[in-house]
Amino acid sequence: MALFGIRAVPLKAVSLIFILAFVWFFYRAYRNRIPALLLTILLALVSVNSFLLYYASQTFSEAFFLLLQALTFFVFFTFFIDNEGPKSIKNLIPEHLILALCLAGLGLTRAIGFAAFIAVAVYFIFTRQWKTCCWAYFPSA
């Protein structure tokens, strides 16, 4: 709003960009996780879904929230699930900061986004990666 004011065309263009970025990050997050046929069907359904197209044509923050969701999945899969081996502190801190920014964005955009904090915490507890996280931020612990 600070950049464009209340002009509808730029705001709708930004919503369209957010939806396109959502589809791209959704594809990047799941391309090696699910079969290609299933991913193609999902992307086709997402592309013609009337609710998503409605969000893309509006000036609300739903399109931004969808983008943040897909970005969070992409970051989480890339940094934490695909690369579970031992890492140095120089690699851990930036990865955790990026994930924290994504989670903060989810929580600040929609109240339900705070549930992502719980999901990430449960994942770290069940995979026992919380020790690595604590060691990265508190080496004496």
PDB file of C-alpha atoms in Angstrom:
ATOM      1  CA  MET A   1       0.000   0.000   0.000  1.00  0.00           C
ATOM      2  CA  ALA A   2       2.890   2.346   0.716  1.00  0.00           C
ATOM      3  CA  LEU A   3       4.225   1.924  -2.830  1.00  0.00           C
ATOM      4  CA  PHE A   4       1.049   2.011  -4.907  1.00  0.00           C
ATOM      5  CA  GLY A   5      -1.589   3.534  -2.643  1.00  0.00           C
ATOM      6  CA  ILE A   6      -5.053   2.176  -3.307  1.00  0.00           C
ATOM      7  CA  ARG A   7      -4.699   1.836  -7.086  1.00  0.00           C
ATOM      8  CA  ALA A   8      -6.256  -1.477  -8.047  1.00  0.00           C
ATOM      9  CA  VAL A   9      -4.182  -2.427 -11.094  1.00  0.00           C
ATOM     10  CA  PRO A  10      -0.763  -2.489  -9.375  1.00  0.00           C
ATOM     11  CA  LEU A  11      -2.196  -4.282  -6.341  1.00  0.00           C
ATOM     12  CA  LYS A  12      -3.829  -6.940  -8.518  1.00  0.00           C
ATOM     13  CA  ALA A  13      -0.589  -7.307 -10.474  1.00  0.00           C
ATOM     14  CA  VAL A  14       1.296  -7.923  -7.225  1.00  0.00           C
ATOM     15  CA  SER A  15      -1.283 -10.544  -6.209  1.00  0.00           C
ATOM     16  CA  LEU A  16      -0.834 -12.244  -9.583  1.00  0.00           C
ATOM     17  CA  ILE A  17       2.945 -12.241  -9.124  1.00  0.00           C
ATOM     18  CA  PHE A  18       2.508 -13.784  -5.661  1.00  0.00           C
ATOM     19  CA  ILE A  19       0.302 -16.569  -7.072  1.00  0.00           C
ATOM     20  CA  LEU A  20       2.780 -17.283  -9.866  1.00  0.00           C
ATOM     21  CA  ALA A  21       5.624 -17.390  -7.345  1.00  0.00           C
ATOM     22  CA  PHE A  22       3.497 -19.712  -5.178  1.00  0.00           C
ATOM     23  CA  VAL A  23       3.110 -22.157  -8.082  1.00  0.00           C
ATOM     24  CA  TRP A  24       6.851 -21.993  -8.827  1.00  0.00           C
ATOM     25  CA  PHE A  25       7.924 -22.601  -5.209  1.00  0.00           C
ATOM     26  CA  PHE A  26       5.283 -25.336  -4.879  1.00  0.00           C
ATOM     27  CA  TYR A  27       6.788 -27.049  -7.914  1.00  0.00           C
ATOM     28  CA  ARG A  28      10.369 -26.613  -6.632  1.00  0.00           C
ATOM     29  CA  ALA A  29       9.479 -27.950  -3.191  1.00  0.00           C
ATOM     30  CA  TYR A  30       7.738 -31.093  -4.414  1.00  0.00           C
ATOM     31  CA  ARG A  31       9.459 -31.938  -7.713  1.00  0.00           C
ATOM     32  CA  ASN A  32      11.705 -34.658  -6.240  1.00  0.00           C
ATOM     33  CA  ARG A  33       9.298 -35.727  -3.501  1.00  0.00           C
ATOM     34  CA  ILE A  34       6.248 -36.980  -5.358  1.00  0.00           C
ATOM     35  CA  PRO A  35       5.874 -38.751  -8.736  1.00  0.00           C
ATOM     36  CA  ALA A  36       6.000 -36.464 -11.770  1.00  0.00           C
ATOM     37  CA  LEU A  37       2.514 -37.468 -12.931  1.00  0.00           C
ATOM     38  CA  LEU A  38       0.993 -36.598  -9.568  1.00  0.00           C
ATOM     39  CA  LEU A  39       2.883 -33.287  -9.465  1.00  0.00           C
ATOM     40  CA  THR A  40       1.681 -32.424 -12.964  1.00  0.00           C
ATOM     41  CA  ILE A  41      -1.920 -33.176 -12.015  1.00  0.00           C
ATOM     42  CA  LEU A  42      -1.599 -31.128  -8.823  1.00  0.00           C
ATOM     43  CA  LEU A  43      -0.114 -28.151 -10.660  1.00  0.00           C
ATOM     44  CA  ALA A  44      -2.849 -28.352 -13.290  1.00  0.00           C
ATOM     45  CA  LEU A  45      -5.520 -28.406 -10.582  1.00  0.00           C
ATOM     46  CA  VAL A  46      -3.888 -25.532  -8.715  1.00  0.00           C
ATOM     47  CA  SER A  47      -3.631 -23.539 -11.953  1.00  0.00           C
ATOM     48  CA  VAL A  48      -7.360 -23.789 -12.723  1.00  0.00           C
ATOM     49  CA  ASN A  49      -8.673 -23.764  -9.149  1.00  0.00           C
ATOM     50  CA  SER A  50     -11.366 -21.120  -8.921  1.00  0.00           C
ATOM     51  CA  PHE A  51     -10.510 -20.188  -5.331  1.00  0.00           C
ATOM     52  CA  LEU A  52      -6.840 -19.577  -6.149  1.00  0.00           C
ATOM     53  CA  LEU A  53      -7.759 -17.621  -9.249  1.00  0.00           C
ATOM     54  CA  TYR A  54     -10.131 -15.575  -7.117  1.00  0.00           C
ATOM     55  CA  TYR A  55      -7.307 -14.854  -4.648  1.00  0.00           C
ATOM     56  CA  ALA A  56      -5.036 -13.901  -7.535  1.00  0.00           C
ATOM     57  CA  SER A  57      -7.592 -11.370  -8.758  1.00  0.00           C
ATOM     58  CA  GLN A  58      -8.110  -9.778  -5.352  1.00  0.00           C
ATOM     59  CA  THR A  59      -5.928  -7.334  -3.479  1.00  0.00           C
ATOM     60  CA  PHE A  60      -5.987  -9.218  -0.191  1.00  0.00           C
ATOM     61  CA  SER A  61      -3.064 -10.928   1.492  1.00  0.00           C
ATOM     62  CA  GLU A  62      -4.137 -14.528   0.750  1.00  0.00           C
ATOM     63  CA  ALA A  63      -1.875 -14.675  -2.304  1.00  0.00           C
ATOM     64  CA  PHE A  64       1.059 -13.504  -0.200  1.00  0.00           C
ATOM     65  CA  PHE A  65       0.259 -16.105   2.453  1.00  0.00           C
ATOM     66  CA  LEU A  66       0.169 -18.866  -0.171  1.00  0.00           C
ATOM     67  CA  LEU A  67       3.558 -17.686  -1.438  1.00  0.00           C
ATOM     68  CA  LEU A  68       4.976 -17.762   2.084  1.00  0.00           C
ATOM     69  CA  GLN A  69       3.589 -21.266   2.647  1.00  0.00           C
ATOM     70  CA  ALA A  70       5.227 -22.611  -0.509  1.00  0.00           C
ATOM     71  CA  LEU A  71       8.464 -20.775   0.292  1.00  0.00           C
ATOM     72  CA  THR A  72       8.479 -22.225   3.819  1.00  0.00           C
ATOM     73  CA  PHE A  73       8.024 -25.754   2.489  1.00  0.00           C
ATOM     74  CA  PHE A  74      10.794 -25.173  -0.048  1.00  0.00           C
ATOM     75  CA  VAL A  75      13.196 -23.827   2.590  1.00  0.00           C
ATOM     76  CA  PHE A  76      12.328 -26.533   5.110  1.00  0.00           C
ATOM     77  CA  PHE A  77      12.736 -29.366   2.603  1.00  0.00           C
ATOM     78  CA  THR A  78      15.927 -27.949   1.122  1.00  0.00           C
ATOM     79  CA  PHE A  79      17.794 -27.065   4.318  1.00  0.00           C
ATOM     80  CA  PHE A  80      16.480 -29.488   6.912  1.00  0.00           C
ATOM     81  CA  ILE A  81      15.020 -32.628   5.364  1.00  0.00           C
ATOM     82  CA  ASP A  82      17.243 -33.128   2.309  1.00  0.00           C
ATOM     83  CA  ASN A  83      20.466 -32.228   4.171  1.00  0.00           C
ATOM     84  CA  GLU A  84      20.241 -33.923   7.556  1.00  0.00           C
ATOM     85  CA  GLY A  85      23.968 -34.618   7.898  1.00  0.00           C
ATOM     86  CA  PRO A  86      26.258 -32.778  10.316  1.00  0.00           C
ATOM     87  CA  LYS A  87      26.766 -29.124   9.488  1.00  0.00           C
ATOM     88  CA  SER A  88      29.018 -26.372  10.722  1.00  0.00           C
ATOM     89  CA  ILE A  89      27.741 -23.414  12.671  1.00  0.00           C
ATOM     90  CA  LYS A  90      28.377 -21.168   9.660  1.00  0.00           C
ATOM     91  CA  ASN A  91      25.815 -23.198   7.714  1.00  0.00           C
ATOM     92  CA  LEU A  92      23.313 -23.728  10.541  1.00  0.00           C
ATOM     93  CA  ILE A  93      22.730 -20.136  11.580  1.00  0.00           C
ATOM     94  CA  PRO A  94      21.796 -18.738   8.127  1.00  0.00           C
ATOM     95  CA  GLU A  95      19.533 -21.729   7.449  1.00  0.00           C
ATOM     96  CA  HIS A  96      17.731 -21.273  10.765  1.00  0.00           C
ATOM     97  CA  LEU A  97      17.422 -17.528  10.195  1.00  0.00           C
ATOM     98  CA  ILE A  98      15.843 -18.064   6.770  1.00  0.00           C
ATOM     99  CA  LEU A  99      13.406 -20.587   8.245  1.00  0.00           C
ATOM    100  CA  ALA A 100      12.654 -18.214  11.130  1.00  0.00           C
ATOM    101  CA  LEU A 101      11.907 -15.375   8.686  1.00  0.00           C
ATOM    102  CA  CYS A 102       9.560 -17.624   6.721  1.00  0.00           C
ATOM    103  CA  LEU A 103       7.779 -18.750   9.895  1.00  0.00           C
ATOM    104  CA  ALA A 104       7.540 -15.175  11.182  1.00  0.00           C
ATOM    105  CA  GLY A 105       6.079 -14.092   7.857  1.00  0.00           C
ATOM    106  CA  LEU A 106       3.485 -16.862   8.037  1.00  0.00           C
ATOM    107  CA  GLY A 107       2.531 -15.884  11.575  1.00  0.00           C
ATOM    108  CA  LEU A 108       2.352 -12.179  10.823  1.00  0.00           C
ATOM    109  CA  THR A 109       0.321 -12.634   7.639  1.00  0.00           C
ATOM    110  CA  ARG A 110      -2.354 -14.956   9.044  1.00  0.00           C
ATOM    111  CA  ALA A 111      -3.030 -16.119  12.584  1.00  0.00           C
ATOM    112  CA  ILE A 112      -3.152 -19.755  11.442  1.00  0.00           C
ATOM    113  CA  GLY A 113       0.432 -19.310  10.272  1.00  0.00           C
ATOM    114  CA  PHE A 114       1.573 -19.633  13.869  1.00  0.00           C
ATOM    115  CA  ALA A 115       0.700 -23.338  13.617  1.00  0.00           C
ATOM    116  CA  ALA A 116       3.782 -23.715  11.419  1.00  0.00           C
ATOM    117  CA  PHE A 117       5.936 -22.983  14.488  1.00  0.00           C
ATOM    118  CA  ILE A 118       4.361 -25.964  16.226  1.00  0.00           C
ATOM    119  CA  ALA A 119       4.826 -28.223  13.191  1.00  0.00           C
ATOM    120  CA  VAL A 120       8.502 -27.311  12.839  1.00  0.00           C
ATOM    121  CA  ALA A 121       9.121 -27.750  16.570  1.00  0.00           C
ATOM    122  CA  VAL A 122       7.452 -31.170  16.536  1.00  0.00           C
ATOM    123  CA  TYR A 123       9.584 -32.203  13.561  1.00  0.00           C
ATOM    124  CA  PHE A 124      12.805 -31.146  15.307  1.00  0.00           C
ATOM    125  CA  ILE A 125      11.785 -32.920  18.513  1.00  0.00           C
ATOM    126  CA  PHE A 126      10.833 -36.191  16.787  1.00  0.00           C
ATOM    127  CA  THR A 127      13.965 -36.256  14.642  1.00  0.00           C
ATOM    128  CA  ARG A 128      16.109 -35.227  17.611  1.00  0.00           C
ATOM    129  CA  GLN A 129      17.567 -32.305  15.710  1.00  0.00           C
ATOM    130  CA  TRP A 130      16.791 -29.939  18.570  1.00  0.00           C
ATOM    131  CA  LYS A 131      20.207 -30.739  20.032  1.00  0.00           C
ATOM    132  CA  THR A 132      21.883 -29.482  16.881  1.00  0.00           C
ATOM    133  CA  CYS A 133      19.767 -26.341  16.913  1.00  0.00           C
ATOM    134  CA  CYS A 134      20.528 -25.632  20.556  1.00  0.00           C
ATOM    135  CA  TRP A 135      24.230 -26.278  20.027  1.00  0.00           C
ATOM    136  CA  ALA A 136      24.309 -23.857  17.097  1.00  0.00           C
ATOM    137  CA  TYR A 137      22.899 -21.017  19.169  1.00  0.00           C
ATOM    138  CA  PHE A 138      24.309 -21.952  22.602  1.00  0.00           C
ATOM    139  CA  PRO A 139      27.664 -23.783  22.124  1.00  0.00           C
ATOM    140  CA  SER A 140      28.255 -24.120  25.893  1.00  0.00           C
ATOM    141  CA  ALA A 141      24.949 -25.996  26.447  1.00  0.00           C
TER     142      ALA A 141
END
